[in-house]
């Protein structure tokens, strides 16, 4: 009876209390990363007489990132010849990337538009994968450049530089989430181990 109660309590924890965590874990690493990475707030201007209508001056643009797992690619030459025209790259250039035997990860191209990404997906190539990628977009070009500043790399992270992007970095950037969990000797998460998942807090918008 004691063992039955212990098992029942544990099942309740796994299926009810910790459902969201294990659901993300089962969906793969990318779903967990989505919960840990905040979405940057956007910047708008508004005329008090415009009845709440806002004009975007710094927004998030959602594109795609193409990457490869070379160890899963059986024929790098054929894969490169099919993929290169879509990405405006030379086949020989791609062959050097895709032909790395036992390589688990190689970036191929950043900031790919949806139409191109769908064309790549339609090829259904082994070892070629697509991830969503967010970049900063300024609809008015350089018109507000000195006012807004820009988002650039500082080391391995992207941060606001100058202007509003830099001054209000902590407000726009949001708060990154945190995952604390037990791992095995290979560095993989132990699904039944102790864990703590704190979701990210998205950045706030700023209206001038």
Short mmCIF file of C-alpha atoms in Angstrom, two decimals:
data_model
loop_
_atom_site.label_atom_id
_atom_site.label_comp_id
_atom_site.label_asym_id
_atom_site.label_seq_id
_atom_site.Cartn_x
_atom_site.Cartn_y
_atom_site.Cartn_z
CA UNK A 1 0.00 0.00 0.00
CA UNK A 2 2.85 2.35 0.87
CA UNK A 3 4.59 1.68 -2.46
CA UNK A 4 1.30 2.18 -4.31
CA UNK A 5 0.79 5.56 -2.63
CA UNK A 6 4.35 6.62 -3.47
CA UNK A 7 3.89 5.65 -7.13
CA UNK A 8 0.52 7.40 -7.30
CA UNK A 9 1.97 10.62 -5.86
CA UNK A 10 4.90 10.49 -8.27
CA UNK A 11 2.61 9.95 -11.26
CA UNK A 12 0.52 12.92 -10.14
CA UNK A 13 3.66 15.09 -10.04
CA UNK A 14 4.81 13.95 -13.49
CA UNK A 15 1.46 14.15 -15.30
CA UNK A 16 -0.20 17.12 -13.56
CA UNK A 17 2.20 19.29 -11.57
CA UNK A 18 5.21 19.09 -13.92
CA UNK A 19 3.30 18.47 -17.14
CA UNK A 20 4.50 21.64 -18.93
CA UNK A 21 8.15 20.88 -18.26
CA UNK A 22 8.04 17.29 -19.45
CA UNK A 23 5.92 18.25 -22.44
CA UNK A 24 8.64 20.72 -23.50
CA UNK A 25 11.34 18.14 -22.80
CA UNK A 26 9.56 15.57 -24.95
CA UNK A 27 9.17 18.11 -27.77
CA UNK A 28 12.91 18.58 -27.93
CA UNK A 29 15.61 21.08 -27.14
CA UNK A 30 14.21 23.83 -29.38
CA UNK A 31 10.93 24.03 -27.44
CA UNK A 32 12.83 24.44 -24.19
CA UNK A 33 15.01 27.17 -25.74
CA UNK A 34 11.86 28.98 -26.85
CA UNK A 35 10.77 29.16 -23.22
CA UNK A 36 14.18 30.45 -22.10
CA UNK A 37 14.75 33.18 -24.71
CA UNK A 38 12.71 36.40 -24.35
CA UNK A 39 11.25 38.37 -27.25
CA UNK A 40 12.65 41.90 -27.46
CA UNK A 41 10.21 44.77 -27.00
CA UNK A 42 9.50 47.04 -29.97
CA UNK A 43 9.69 50.83 -30.37
CA UNK A 44 6.85 52.98 -31.73
CA UNK A 45 5.99 56.64 -32.15
CA UNK A 46 2.51 58.04 -31.57
CA UNK A 47 0.86 61.39 -32.15
CA UNK A 48 -1.43 62.30 -29.20
CA UNK A 49 -4.06 63.34 -31.76
CA UNK A 50 -3.94 60.03 -33.64
CA UNK A 51 -6.32 58.25 -31.24
CA UNK A 52 -3.80 55.60 -30.22
CA UNK A 53 -2.47 54.81 -33.68
CA UNK A 54 1.24 53.99 -33.50
CA UNK A 55 3.99 53.98 -36.11
CA UNK A 56 6.64 51.24 -35.75
CA UNK A 57 10.24 52.43 -35.89
CA UNK A 58 12.07 49.40 -34.44
CA UNK A 59 10.37 46.00 -34.62
CA UNK A 60 11.18 42.30 -34.66
CA UNK A 61 11.31 40.59 -38.02
CA UNK A 62 10.91 36.82 -38.05
CA UNK A 63 13.06 35.02 -40.59
CA UNK A 64 14.75 31.62 -40.75
CA UNK A 65 18.12 30.05 -40.03
CA UNK A 66 19.32 27.10 -42.14
CA UNK A 67 21.75 24.68 -40.51
CA UNK A 68 23.11 21.23 -41.28
CA UNK A 69 23.98 18.04 -39.42
CA UNK A 70 26.68 16.72 -41.80
CA UNK A 71 26.92 13.31 -40.13
CA UNK A 72 23.31 12.68 -41.24
CA UNK A 73 23.97 13.61 -44.88
CA UNK A 74 24.62 10.57 -47.06
CA UNK A 75 25.46 12.39 -50.31
CA UNK A 76 26.94 15.88 -49.66
CA UNK A 77 27.53 16.57 -53.37
CA UNK A 78 23.90 15.98 -54.40
CA UNK A 79 22.60 17.80 -51.33
CA UNK A 80 24.80 20.81 -52.07
CA UNK A 81 23.77 20.91 -55.74
CA UNK A 82 20.07 21.03 -54.78
CA UNK A 83 20.45 23.47 -51.92
CA UNK A 84 22.93 25.97 -53.39
CA UNK A 85 20.65 27.60 -56.03
CA UNK A 86 17.97 28.33 -53.44
CA UNK A 87 20.43 30.02 -51.07
CA UNK A 88 22.37 31.89 -53.78
CA UNK A 89 25.51 29.99 -52.87
CA UNK A 90 28.05 28.02 -54.89
CA UNK A 91 27.69 24.21 -54.73
CA UNK A 92 31.42 23.82 -54.07
CA UNK A 93 31.10 26.21 -51.15
CA UNK A 94 28.34 24.11 -49.59
CA UNK A 95 30.14 20.83 -50.25
CA UNK A 96 32.94 21.93 -47.97
CA UNK A 97 30.43 22.49 -45.17
CA UNK A 98 28.19 19.48 -45.73
CA UNK A 99 31.03 17.02 -46.30
CA UNK A 100 32.45 17.18 -42.78
CA UNK A 101 32.11 13.56 -41.65
CA UNK A 102 30.79 13.04 -38.08
CA UNK A 103 30.19 16.79 -37.66
CA UNK A 104 26.97 17.26 -35.60
CA UNK A 105 26.35 20.90 -36.50
CA UNK A 106 27.26 23.44 -39.18
CA UNK A 107 25.53 26.79 -39.81
CA UNK A 108 24.57 27.26 -43.46
CA UNK A 109 22.75 30.61 -43.82
CA UNK A 110 21.12 33.19 -41.55
CA UNK A 111 18.15 35.49 -42.15
CA UNK A 112 16.45 33.45 -44.86
CA UNK A 113 12.99 34.63 -45.94
CA UNK A 114 9.91 32.42 -45.59
CA UNK A 115 9.55 31.66 -49.30
CA UNK A 116 13.12 30.41 -49.56
CA UNK A 117 12.85 28.48 -46.30
CA UNK A 118 9.71 26.73 -47.56
CA UNK A 119 11.48 25.82 -50.81
CA UNK A 120 14.33 24.29 -48.78
CA UNK A 121 11.83 22.42 -46.62
CA UNK A 122 10.07 21.06 -49.72
CA UNK A 123 13.34 19.45 -50.83
CA UNK A 124 13.14 17.23 -47.74
CA UNK A 125 16.92 16.84 -47.58
CA UNK A 126 18.42 14.61 -44.89
CA UNK A 127 20.55 16.56 -42.43
CA UNK A 128 19.21 20.00 -43.39
CA UNK A 129 17.13 21.81 -40.76
CA UNK A 130 15.38 25.15 -40.33
CA UNK A 131 14.94 27.23 -37.19
CA UNK A 132 13.03 30.50 -36.72
CA UNK A 133 15.36 33.47 -36.32
CA UNK A 134 14.53 36.96 -35.06
CA UNK A 135 16.31 40.08 -36.31
CA UNK A 136 15.77 43.79 -35.65
CA UNK A 137 14.08 45.70 -38.46
CA UNK A 138 13.76 49.46 -38.85
CA UNK A 139 10.82 50.19 -41.21
CA UNK A 140 11.76 53.87 -41.63
CA UNK A 141 15.37 53.11 -42.50
CA UNK A 142 17.80 55.72 -41.19
CA UNK A 143 15.12 58.34 -40.53
CA UNK A 144 15.10 57.61 -36.77
CA UNK A 145 18.61 56.14 -36.68
CA UNK A 146 20.21 58.62 -34.29
CA UNK A 147 17.20 58.43 -31.99
CA UNK A 148 16.70 54.66 -31.84
CA UNK A 149 20.28 53.42 -32.04
CA UNK A 150 20.57 49.78 -33.10
CA UNK A 151 20.93 46.21 -31.83
CA UNK A 152 24.38 44.70 -32.28
CA UNK A 153 26.60 41.96 -30.94
CA UNK A 154 28.47 42.41 -27.67
CA UNK A 155 30.53 39.25 -27.35
CA UNK A 156 28.14 36.35 -27.91
CA UNK A 157 24.96 38.28 -27.11
CA UNK A 158 22.90 40.91 -28.90
CA UNK A 159 22.36 44.18 -27.06
CA UNK A 160 21.02 47.63 -27.78
CA UNK A 161 23.66 50.12 -28.87
CA UNK A 162 23.20 53.88 -28.42
CA UNK A 163 19.91 55.76 -28.53
CA UNK A 164 16.76 54.24 -27.09
CA UNK A 165 17.90 50.69 -27.89
CA UNK A 166 20.92 51.16 -25.63
CA UNK A 167 19.47 53.42 -22.90
CA UNK A 168 16.39 51.24 -22.33
CA UNK A 169 18.18 47.91 -22.93
CA UNK A 170 16.97 46.36 -19.66
CA UNK A 171 13.34 47.26 -20.46
CA UNK A 172 13.40 46.19 -24.12
CA UNK A 173 15.49 43.02 -23.67
CA UNK A 174 13.28 41.36 -21.07
CA UNK A 175 14.52 38.65 -18.73
CA UNK A 176 16.10 35.42 -19.93
CA UNK A 177 14.64 32.22 -18.49
CA UNK A 178 16.57 29.63 -16.56
CA UNK A 179 16.69 25.85 -16.59
CA UNK A 180 18.22 23.96 -13.70
CA UNK A 181 18.16 20.20 -14.11
CA UNK A 182 20.19 17.11 -13.37
CA UNK A 183 22.25 15.73 -16.26
CA UNK A 184 23.82 12.38 -17.00
CA UNK A 185 27.53 11.87 -17.77
CA UNK A 186 26.89 12.69 -21.44
CA UNK A 187 25.35 16.05 -20.54
CA UNK A 188 21.77 15.01 -21.39
CA UNK A 189 18.86 16.03 -19.20
CA UNK A 190 17.59 13.32 -16.87
CA UNK A 191 13.84 13.41 -17.38
CA UNK A 192 13.04 12.05 -13.91
CA UNK A 193 15.68 14.12 -12.12
CA UNK A 194 15.21 17.27 -10.08
CA UNK A 195 14.50 20.31 -12.24
CA UNK A 196 13.41 23.92 -12.18
CA UNK A 197 12.23 25.73 -15.32
CA UNK A 198 11.75 29.50 -15.09
CA UNK A 199 10.19 30.84 -18.33
CA UNK A 200 11.58 33.99 -19.93
CA UNK A 201 9.88 37.36 -19.50
CA UNK A 202 9.46 39.20 -22.81
CA UNK A 203 10.66 42.77 -23.12
CA UNK A 204 8.24 45.68 -22.95
CA UNK A 205 7.34 47.93 -25.90
CA UNK A 206 8.24 51.63 -25.80
CA UNK A 207 6.03 54.29 -27.36
CA UNK A 208 7.45 57.76 -27.96
#
